[in-house]
């Protein structure tokens, strides 16, 4: 069987179980994802589509409302993305924001002036029709976030102007009869103090949608979709110990029960207690059939004497695929005897991956093999990707709904190559032991201090090739430093170092130097990304 293309799989997953959908048309700034999230926070399902998608294709998705995002262009720029005005004739409620608002104004016969000036940042918005569909119940003066050059000076015919700013006479317009709405500002950003309310007014009052997309409904929809896709066949899922694969597996388990087998490759590079968490707690919570392959000796042998980070990643990736393929072949052989067909591979692909791979922009290869769970393309499986529509925080909520252990659901990101890339120097069993102890202490203290939700990730790194002099007890020591690398981030593309309280840092340092043999120094990494990456290797 040929592997199904992601598009075909997503179509299969979508078919017949689609919730009421709001389309967010992306005009090229980074706002579309944020808008999609805000719509979902209003408990309405949303999807992002590129502005180059023909209107007929958008309408074929049967959207219950359409939102036009902001974008960096001026509607007067030569290459500015445009929109076919037939979108406004289709009877689907539309909400334009910023650039989307100006496009709407222009397409419907209003006036957009190329002012040459710019209004940027926090701005006061005066609401002139306080009872309007968008602004009811919000203050007549409110702070909004603006970022635009052009400005609308006359609304299209049939539209009521409902707000203005000092520089923009038409900062919002509404047409209840045609269900068309627009605002010059960005309601999706936090600095627009009533933005979420305005967005919800559009969804509930303007478009008549109900807040019915909940974690329960997501689980129900996906369970039905997975059953429809897999039928009576069998599926396998590689568990990494991370949130995404755990939640994907739990959802599929709920849908097809014992037709699913999970494979967990223990590469010996996990943190303290993590393998046990998968083996015991995850299995207890889900009842999933789990095949654990202890391949730590194989990985350590392959890594012996290797200190180059890229080499390590390649080796770990290669061994991972070998072990997984072996396990998969065994499962297929076992199932074959029972006359069953292992045809499906479950993966925890998330919505940002789907959007970003659709975007098709290449990025520089800073570190190869970012995804050790990534399997070779010639595996002959059809993919089951029950999280394809979800953002990370939604995945965590679904995990909670499915009763997964808190430690798994709230787990911070952890690289596929594990502690292998947190030892600067070559990887040995002894060094892994030291790092595991130090990492466990840091995690314990951060959790005890209630800092887990403030920190995106806190790699703990062993500088195995570095030694420094210390004095411990009565004697001189010549030990290794441990680096703490706590960071805050939204998406790991950029990051800042977390300003942890000194007393927490002090406790971590004292405990590590007291309790971990051969470590006589703890240092704090205070580099943002860029220029530093989050991991040291
Ligand atoms: P960097 O170090 O590039 O990391 O700033 C960004 C995010 O990616 C994680 N990371 C990896 N994840 N395989 C993975 O699955 C890898 O090889 C890998 N390298 C880095 C890192 O933990 C951070 O969250």
Coordinates of C-alpha atoms and ligand atoms in Angstrom, one line a residue:
X1 CA 0.0 0.0 0.0
X2 CA 1.3 3.4 -0.9
X3 CA 1.5 5.9 2.0
X4 CA -1.4 8.4 1.8
X5 CA -0.5 12.0 1.2
X6 CA -1.2 14.2 4.3
X7 CA -3.9 16.0 2.4
X8 CA -5.7 12.8 1.6
X9 CA -5.4 11.7 5.2
X10 CA -6.7 15.0 6.5
X11 CA -9.6 14.8 4.1
X12 CA -10.4 11.4 5.4
X13 CA -10.2 12.6 8.9
X14 CA -12.4 15.5 8.2
X15 CA -15.1 13.8 6.3
X16 CA -18.4 13.6 7.9
X17 CA -17.3 14.9 11.2
X18 CA -16.4 18.5 10.6
X19 CA -17.5 20.9 13.2
X20 CA -19.0 24.3 12.2
X21 CA -16.0 26.1 10.8
X22 CA -14.7 29.6 10.7
X23 CA -12.1 30.3 8.1
X24 CA -9.3 32.7 8.8
X25 CA -7.9 34.1 5.6
X26 CA -4.2 34.7 6.1
X27 CA -2.9 37.9 4.4
X28 CA 0.7 37.2 5.3
X29 CA 1.5 38.6 8.7
X30 CA 1.9 36.5 11.8
X31 CA -1.6 37.3 13.0
X32 CA -3.6 34.5 11.4
X33 CA -2.6 31.8 13.9
X34 CA -3.4 34.1 16.8
X35 CA -6.8 34.9 15.3
X36 CA -7.5 31.2 14.8
X37 CA -6.6 30.5 18.5
X38 CA -8.8 33.3 19.7
X39 CA -11.7 32.0 17.7
X40 CA -11.1 28.6 19.3
X41 CA -10.9 30.2 22.7
X42 CA -14.5 31.3 22.0
X43 CA -15.2 27.6 21.5
X44 CA -15.7 27.8 17.8
X45 CA -13.6 25.7 15.4
X46 CA -11.4 27.7 13.0
X47 CA -9.0 26.9 10.2
X48 CA -6.4 29.0 8.4
X49 CA -6.4 29.3 4.6
X50 CA -4.0 31.3 2.5
X51 CA -5.3 34.5 0.8
X52 CA -4.4 32.9 -2.6
X53 CA -7.1 30.3 -2.2
X54 CA -9.8 30.9 -4.8
X55 CA -13.1 32.1 -3.2
X56 CA -15.0 29.1 -4.7
X57 CA -12.6 26.8 -2.8
X58 CA -13.1 28.7 0.4
X59 CA -16.9 28.5 0.0
X60 CA -16.6 24.7 -0.8
X61 CA -15.4 24.3 2.8
X62 CA -18.9 25.4 3.9
X63 CA -17.6 28.0 6.4
X64 CA -20.1 29.5 8.8
X65 CA -18.1 32.7 8.9
X66 CA -14.9 34.1 7.4
X67 CA -12.3 36.4 9.1
X68 CA -9.9 38.4 7.0
X69 CA -6.6 38.8 8.9
X70 CA -4.2 41.7 9.0
X71 CA -1.2 41.8 6.8
X72 CA 1.9 43.9 6.2
X73 CA 0.8 45.4 2.8
X74 CA -0.8 48.6 1.8
X75 CA -3.9 48.0 -0.3
X76 CA -2.2 50.4 -2.8
X77 CA 1.0 48.4 -3.1
X78 CA 1.5 46.8 -6.5
X79 CA 1.9 43.3 -5.2
X80 CA -0.7 43.6 -2.4
X81 CA -2.7 40.4 -1.9
X82 CA -6.3 41.0 -3.1
X83 CA -9.6 39.3 -2.6
X84 CA -12.4 38.5 -5.0
X85 CA -15.4 40.6 -4.1
X86 CA -17.7 37.6 -4.7
X87 CA -16.7 36.6 -1.2
X88 CA -19.0 39.3 0.1
X89 CA -21.9 38.2 -2.1
X90 CA -22.0 34.6 -0.8
X91 CA -24.2 35.3 2.2
X92 CA -21.4 34.1 4.6
X93 CA -20.8 36.5 7.5
X94 CA -17.4 38.2 7.1
X95 CA -15.2 40.1 9.7
X96 CA -12.3 42.1 8.3
X97 CA -9.4 43.1 10.6
X98 CA -6.8 45.7 9.8
X99 CA -5.6 44.9 6.3
X100 CA -8.7 42.7 5.9
X101 CA -10.8 45.7 6.9
X102 CA -9.2 47.9 4.3
X103 CA -9.6 45.4 1.6
X104 CA -13.3 45.1 2.5
X105 CA -13.7 48.8 2.5
X106 CA -12.1 49.1 -0.9
X107 CA -14.0 46.1 -2.5
X108 CA -17.4 47.3 -1.3
X109 CA -17.0 50.9 -2.5
X110 CA -15.7 52.7 0.6
X111 CA -12.7 55.0 0.5
X112 CA -9.2 54.1 1.8
X113 CA -6.7 56.9 1.8
X114 CA -3.1 56.3 1.3
X115 CA -2.1 58.7 4.1
X116 CA 1.6 58.0 4.0
X117 CA 1.5 58.2 7.9
X118 CA 1.4 55.4 10.3
X119 CA -0.6 54.7 13.5
X120 CA 1.2 52.1 15.5
X121 CA 0.8 50.6 19.0
X122 CA -1.8 51.4 21.7
X123 CA -4.5 53.7 20.5
X124 CA -7.7 55.0 22.0
X125 CA -10.8 53.9 20.1
X126 CA -14.1 55.9 20.5
X127 CA -17.2 53.8 20.0
X128 CA -19.9 55.9 18.4
X129 CA -22.7 53.2 18.4
X130 CA -22.4 51.6 21.8
X131 CA -25.3 49.1 21.2
X132 CA -23.9 47.8 17.9
X133 CA -23.4 44.2 17.1
X134 CA -19.6 44.3 17.6
X135 CA -19.4 46.8 20.5
X136 CA -22.4 46.2 22.7
X137 CA -21.5 46.1 26.4
X138 CA -18.0 47.5 25.8
X139 CA -16.8 50.9 27.0
X140 CA -17.3 53.9 24.7
X141 CA -13.6 54.6 25.1
X142 CA -11.3 51.6 24.9
X143 CA -7.7 50.8 24.2
X144 CA -6.9 48.9 21.0
X145 CA -3.7 47.8 19.2
X146 CA -3.2 49.5 15.8
X147 CA -0.7 48.9 13.1
X148 CA -1.5 50.5 9.8
X149 CA -0.5 53.1 7.3
X150 CA -3.6 53.6 5.1
X151 CA -6.9 54.7 6.7
X152 CA -10.6 54.3 5.8
X153 CA -12.2 57.8 5.4
X154 CA -15.6 56.7 4.1
X155 CA -17.5 53.5 4.8
X156 CA -19.2 51.6 1.9
X157 CA -22.8 52.4 1.3
X158 CA -25.2 50.6 3.6
X159 CA -22.6 50.4 6.4
X160 CA -22.8 52.1 9.7
X161 CA -19.6 53.6 11.1
X162 CA -19.4 52.4 14.7
X163 CA -16.0 53.6 15.9
X164 CA -13.2 56.0 15.2
X165 CA -9.8 57.1 16.5
X166 CA -8.0 60.5 16.5
X167 CA -6.4 59.6 13.1
X168 CA -9.0 57.3 11.5
X169 CA -12.6 58.6 11.0
X170 CA -13.8 55.1 10.1
X171 CA -12.2 52.6 12.5
X172 CA -15.1 50.1 12.5
X173 CA -18.1 49.6 10.3
X174 CA -21.0 47.1 10.4
X175 CA -23.8 46.0 8.1
X176 CA -26.2 43.7 10.0
X177 CA -28.3 43.0 6.9
X178 CA -25.4 41.6 4.9
X179 CA -23.6 40.3 8.0
X180 CA -20.4 42.1 7.1
X181 CA -18.2 43.7 9.7
X182 CA -14.8 45.2 10.0
X183 CA -12.4 46.9 12.4
X184 CA -9.2 48.8 11.7
X185 CA -7.5 47.5 14.9
X186 CA -6.3 44.0 15.9
X187 CA -8.8 42.5 18.3
X188 CA -6.8 39.3 18.6
X189 CA -3.9 40.9 20.5
X190 CA -3.9 41.3 24.3
X191 CA -3.3 45.0 24.1
X192 CA -6.8 45.4 22.6
X193 CA -8.5 45.4 26.0
X194 CA -12.0 44.3 24.7
X195 CA -10.7 42.5 21.6
X196 CA -11.9 39.0 22.6
X197 CA -15.4 40.4 23.4
X198 CA -15.6 42.1 20.0
X199 CA -14.5 38.9 18.3
X200 CA -17.1 36.9 20.2
X201 CA -19.8 39.4 19.4
X202 CA -19.0 38.8 15.7
X203 CA -19.1 35.1 16.1
X204 CA -22.2 34.7 18.3
X205 CA -24.2 37.8 17.4
X206 CA -23.0 38.6 13.9
X207 CA -22.6 35.1 12.6
X208 CA -25.1 33.4 14.9
X209 CA -22.6 30.7 16.0
X210 CA -22.8 28.8 19.3
X211 CA -19.8 28.1 21.6
X212 CA -20.1 24.4 21.1
X213 CA -16.5 23.3 20.2
X214 CA -15.3 21.9 23.5
X215 CA -12.7 19.3 24.4
X216 CA -15.5 16.8 24.8
X217 CA -16.7 17.5 21.3
X218 CA -13.1 17.3 19.9
X219 CA -12.7 13.9 21.5
X220 CA -16.0 12.7 20.2
X221 CA -15.3 13.9 16.7
X222 CA -11.9 12.5 16.5
X223 CA -12.9 9.1 18.0
X224 CA -15.6 8.9 15.3
X225 CA -13.1 10.0 12.5
X226 CA -10.4 7.5 13.6
X227 CA -13.0 4.6 13.7
X228 CA -14.2 5.6 10.2
X229 CA -10.6 5.7 8.9
X230 CA -9.2 2.6 10.5
X231 CA -12.2 0.3 10.3
X232 CA -11.3 -3.2 11.5
X233 CA -7.6 -2.9 10.8
X234 CA -4.7 -2.4 13.1
X235 CA -2.5 0.6 13.9
X236 CA 0.8 1.2 15.6
X237 CA 2.0 4.3 17.3
X238 CA 5.5 5.3 18.4
X239 CA 5.5 6.8 21.9
X240 CA 8.3 9.3 22.7
X241 CA 7.3 10.1 26.2
X242 CA 6.2 13.6 25.0
X243 CA 2.7 15.1 25.1
X244 CA 1.8 14.9 21.4
X245 CA 2.4 11.2 20.9
X246 CA 0.8 10.3 24.2
X247 CA -2.4 12.2 23.5
X248 CA -2.6 10.9 19.9
X249 CA -2.1 7.4 21.2
X250 CA -4.7 7.8 23.9
X251 CA -7.3 9.2 21.5
X252 CA -6.7 6.4 19.0
X253 CA -6.9 3.9 21.9
X254 CA -10.2 5.3 22.9
X255 CA -11.4 4.8 19.3
X256 CA -10.1 1.4 18.4
X257 CA -9.0 -0.2 21.7
X258 CA -6.9 -3.3 21.2
X259 CA -6.5 -2.7 17.5
X260 CA -3.7 -0.3 18.5
X261 CA -0.3 -1.2 19.7
X262 CA 2.2 1.4 21.0
X263 CA 5.9 1.0 20.6
X264 CA 8.2 2.8 23.0
X265 CA 11.9 2.7 22.1
X266 CA 14.0 3.2 25.3
X267 CA 17.2 4.7 23.9
X268 CA 18.6 5.1 27.3
X269 CA 18.7 8.9 26.9
X270 CA 15.5 9.7 28.8
X271 CA 15.4 11.7 32.0
X272 CA 14.9 10.1 35.4
X273 CA 11.6 8.4 35.8
X274 CA 10.3 9.1 32.3
X275 CA 10.5 5.6 30.9
X276 CA 8.7 4.3 34.0
X277 CA 6.0 7.0 33.5
X278 CA 5.2 5.7 30.1
X279 CA 5.5 2.0 31.1
X280 CA 3.3 2.3 34.2
X281 CA 1.3 5.5 34.4
X282 CA 0.4 5.9 30.8
X283 CA -0.5 2.3 30.4
X284 CA -2.6 2.4 33.6
X285 CA -4.4 5.6 32.5
X286 CA -5.2 4.4 29.0
X287 CA -5.1 0.6 29.0
X288 CA -3.0 0.7 25.8
X289 CA -1.1 -2.4 24.6
X290 CA 2.6 -1.3 24.9
X291 CA 5.7 -2.9 23.5
X292 CA 8.8 -1.5 25.2
X293 CA 12.1 -2.1 23.4
X294 CA 15.1 -1.6 25.7
X295 CA 17.7 -0.5 23.1
X296 CA 19.9 1.5 25.4
X297 CA 22.9 -0.7 25.0
X298 CA 22.6 -0.5 21.2
X299 CA 22.4 3.3 21.3
X300 CA 25.3 3.7 23.8
X301 CA 27.5 1.4 21.7
X302 CA 26.7 3.4 18.6
X303 CA 27.4 6.7 20.4
X304 CA 30.7 5.6 22.0
X305 CA 33.5 8.1 21.5
X306 CA 31.3 10.5 19.5
X307 CA 31.2 14.1 20.7
X308 CA 30.1 16.0 17.6
X309 CA 26.4 17.1 18.1
X310 CA 25.4 16.6 14.5
X311 CA 27.0 13.1 14.5
X312 CA 25.1 12.2 17.7
X313 CA 21.8 13.3 16.2
X314 CA 22.4 11.3 13.0
X315 CA 23.4 8.2 15.0
X316 CA 20.5 8.4 17.3
X317 CA 18.1 9.0 14.4
X318 CA 19.5 6.1 12.5
X319 CA 19.4 3.7 15.5
X320 CA 15.9 4.8 16.3
X321 CA 14.6 4.0 12.9
X322 CA 16.3 0.6 13.0
X323 CA 14.8 -0.3 16.3
X324 CA 11.3 0.9 15.3
X325 CA 11.3 -0.9 12.0
X326 CA 12.4 -4.1 13.8
X327 CA 9.5 -3.7 16.3
X328 CA 7.1 -2.9 13.6
X329 CA 8.1 -6.0 11.5
X330 CA 7.6 -8.2 14.6
X331 CA 4.1 -6.7 15.1
X332 CA 3.2 -7.2 11.5
X333 CA 4.4 -10.8 11.7
X334 CA 2.4 -11.5 14.9
X335 CA -0.7 -9.8 13.4
X336 CA -0.2 -11.6 10.1
X337 CA -0.6 -14.9 11.9
X338 CA -3.9 -13.7 13.3
X339 CA -5.0 -12.7 9.8
X340 CA -5.0 -9.0 10.6
X341 CA -3.6 -6.2 8.7
X342 CA -1.4 -3.5 10.4
X343 CA -2.0 -0.7 8.0
X344 CA -1.9 2.5 10.0
X345 CA 0.7 4.6 11.7
X346 CA -0.5 7.1 14.4
X347 CA 1.4 10.4 14.5
X348 CA 1.0 13.4 16.8
X349 CA 1.2 16.0 14.1
X350 CA -0.1 19.4 15.3
X351 CA -1.9 22.2 13.5
X352 CA 1.1 24.6 13.5
X353 CA 3.1 21.9 11.7
X354 CA 0.3 21.6 9.1
X355 CA 0.1 25.3 8.6
X356 CA 3.8 25.8 8.4
X357 CA 4.5 22.9 6.0
X358 CA 1.7 24.4 3.8
X359 CA 3.5 27.7 3.9
X360 CA 6.5 26.0 2.2
X361 CA 9.1 28.6 3.3
X362 CA 12.5 27.0 3.8
X363 CA 14.5 27.7 7.0
X364 CA 18.2 27.4 7.5
X365 CA 19.3 24.1 8.8
X366 CA 20.6 25.1 12.2
X367 CA 20.3 21.6 13.8
X368 CA 19.5 18.6 11.8
X369 CA 17.0 15.9 12.9
X370 CA 14.8 18.0 15.1
X371 CA 12.4 15.2 15.1
X372 CA 13.6 11.8 16.2
X373 CA 10.1 10.5 16.0
X374 CA 10.2 11.3 12.3
X375 CA 10.1 8.0 10.5
X376 CA 11.4 7.2 7.0
X377 CA 9.0 8.1 4.2
X378 CA 9.0 4.7 2.6
X379 CA 7.2 3.0 5.5
X380 CA 4.1 1.5 4.0
X381 CA 1.5 2.9 6.3
X382 CA -1.4 5.2 6.0
X383 CA -1.1 8.0 8.6
X384 CA -3.6 8.6 11.4
X385 CA -3.1 12.1 12.7
X386 CA -5.9 12.9 15.2
X387 CA -4.3 16.1 16.4
X388 CA -3.8 17.7 13.0
X389 CA -6.4 20.3 13.8
X390 CA -5.1 21.3 17.3
X391 CA -2.8 23.8 18.9
X392 CA -0.5 22.6 21.7
X393 CA -2.6 23.9 24.5
X394 CA -5.6 22.3 23.0
X395 CA -3.7 19.0 22.9
X396 CA -3.0 19.3 26.6
X397 CA -6.7 19.9 27.3
X398 CA -7.6 16.9 25.3
X399 CA -5.0 14.9 27.2
X400 CA -6.6 16.0 30.5
X401 CA -10.0 15.1 29.2
X402 CA -8.7 11.7 28.4
X403 CA -7.4 11.3 31.9
X404 CA -3.7 11.2 31.2
X405 CA -1.3 11.7 34.0
X406 CA -0.6 15.4 34.8
X407 CA 3.2 14.8 34.4
X408 CA 2.7 13.7 30.8
X409 CA 0.1 16.3 29.9
X410 CA 2.0 19.2 31.2
X411 CA 5.5 18.0 30.2
X412 CA 7.8 20.6 28.8
X413 CA 9.3 20.0 25.3
X414 CA 12.1 17.5 25.3
X415 CA 14.3 16.8 22.3
X416 CA 14.0 13.5 20.6
X417 CA 17.8 12.8 21.0
X418 CA 17.2 13.3 24.7
X419 CA 20.1 13.7 27.1
X420 CA 22.4 12.7 24.3
X421 CA 22.6 16.3 23.2
X422 CA 22.8 17.7 26.7
X423 CA 26.2 16.2 27.4
X424 CA 28.9 18.3 25.8
X425 CA 31.4 15.6 25.1
X426 CA 30.9 12.0 24.4
X427 CA 28.0 10.1 25.9
X428 CA 28.7 7.4 28.5
X429 CA 26.4 5.5 30.9
X430 CA 28.2 7.2 33.9
X431 CA 27.8 10.7 32.5
X432 CA 24.2 10.0 31.7
X433 CA 23.7 9.0 35.4
X434 CA 25.2 12.3 36.6
X435 CA 23.1 14.4 34.3
X436 CA 20.0 12.5 35.2
X437 CA 20.5 13.2 38.9
X438 CA 21.2 16.9 38.3
X439 CA 18.3 17.3 36.0
X440 CA 15.9 15.6 38.4
X441 CA 17.0 17.9 41.2
X442 CA 16.5 21.0 39.0
X443 CA 13.0 19.8 37.9
X444 CA 12.0 18.9 41.5
X445 CA 12.9 22.4 42.8
X446 CA 11.3 24.3 39.9
X447 CA 8.1 22.3 40.4
X448 CA 8.2 22.9 44.1
X449 CA 8.6 26.6 43.5
X450 CA 5.5 26.6 41.3
X451 CA 7.5 27.7 38.2
X452 CA 6.6 25.0 35.7
X453 CA 4.0 27.1 33.9
X454 CA 6.3 30.1 33.7
X455 CA 9.2 28.3 32.1
X456 CA 9.0 27.0 28.5
X457 CA 11.8 24.6 29.1
X458 CA 14.8 24.2 31.3
X459 CA 17.6 22.1 29.7
X460 CA 20.2 21.0 32.2
X461 CA 23.5 20.4 30.5
X462 CA 26.6 18.5 31.6
X463 CA 29.9 20.0 30.4
X464 CA 31.7 16.7 30.4
X465 CA 34.8 17.9 28.6
X466 CA 35.3 20.8 31.1
X467 CA 36.7 20.6 34.6
X468 CA 37.2 23.2 37.2
X469 CA 38.7 23.3 40.6
X470 CA 36.6 23.3 43.7
X471 CA 36.8 22.7 47.4
X472 CA 34.3 20.2 48.9
X473 CA 34.5 18.9 52.4
X474 CA 38.2 19.3 53.2
X475 CA 39.6 18.6 49.9
X476 CA 40.3 20.0 46.5
X477 CA 38.1 18.7 43.7
X478 CA 38.4 18.8 40.0
X479 CA 34.9 18.3 38.7
X480 CA 32.4 19.1 36.0
X481 CA 30.1 22.1 35.7
X482 CA 26.3 21.8 35.2
X483 CA 24.6 24.5 33.2
X484 CA 21.0 25.5 33.9
X485 CA 19.3 26.9 30.8
X486 CA 15.8 28.0 31.8
X487 CA 14.0 29.8 29.0
X488 CA 10.7 31.5 28.2
X489 CA 9.4 31.2 24.7
X490 CA 6.2 31.0 22.6
X491 CA 7.3 28.7 19.9
X492 CA 11.0 27.9 20.5
X493 CA 12.0 30.0 17.4
X494 CA 13.1 32.8 19.7
X495 CA 13.5 32.6 23.5
X496 CA 14.7 34.6 26.4
X497 CA 16.4 33.4 29.6
X498 CA 14.0 33.1 32.5
X499 CA 14.6 35.4 35.4
X500 CA 14.3 32.8 38.1
X501 CA 14.2 33.8 41.8
X502 CA 17.7 33.7 43.4
X503 CA 16.5 31.5 46.2
X504 CA 15.3 28.9 43.8
X505 CA 18.6 29.0 41.9
X506 CA 20.5 28.8 45.1
X507 CA 18.6 25.7 46.3
X508 CA 19.2 24.0 43.0
X509 CA 22.9 24.8 43.0
X510 CA 23.4 23.7 46.6
X511 CA 21.6 20.4 46.1
X512 CA 23.3 19.6 42.8
X513 CA 26.8 20.2 44.2
X514 CA 26.0 18.3 47.4
X515 CA 24.2 15.4 45.9
X516 CA 25.7 14.8 42.5
X517 CA 29.1 13.2 42.5
X518 CA 31.8 14.9 40.3
X519 CA 29.9 18.1 39.9
X520 CA 31.4 21.0 41.8
X521 CA 29.9 24.0 40.0
X522 CA 26.5 25.1 38.7
X523 CA 26.3 28.0 36.2
X524 CA 23.3 29.8 34.7
X525 CA 23.0 30.5 31.0
X526 CA 21.8 34.0 30.5
X527 CA 21.7 34.1 26.7
X528 CA 18.7 34.8 24.6
X529 CA 17.9 33.0 21.4
X530 CA 19.2 34.3 19.0
X531 CA 22.2 34.3 19.4
X532 CA 22.2 31.2 21.5
X533 CA 20.0 28.2 20.7
X534 CA 18.0 26.7 23.5
X535 CA 19.9 23.4 23.6
X536 CA 23.7 23.6 23.9
X537 CA 24.2 21.1 21.1
Ligands
LIG1 P1 17.1 24.9 19.7 O1 18.2 24.2 20.5 O2 17.3 24.7 18.2 O3 15.8 24.1 20.1 O4 16.9 26.3 20.1 C1 14.5 24.5 19.8 C2 13.6 23.5 20.4 O5 13.8 22.2 19.7 C3 14.2 21.2 20.6 N1 15.2 20.5 19.9 C4 15.0 19.3 19.4 N2 13.9 18.5 19.4 N3 15.1 16.8 18.2 C5 13.9 17.3 18.7 O6 13.0 16.5 18.7 C6 16.2 17.6 18.2 O7 17.2 17.1 17.6 C7 16.2 18.8 18.8 N4 17.1 19.8 19.0 C8 16.5 20.8 19.7 C9 14.7 22.0 21.8 O8 14.6 21.2 23.0 C10 13.8 23.2 21.8 O9 12.5 22.9 22.4

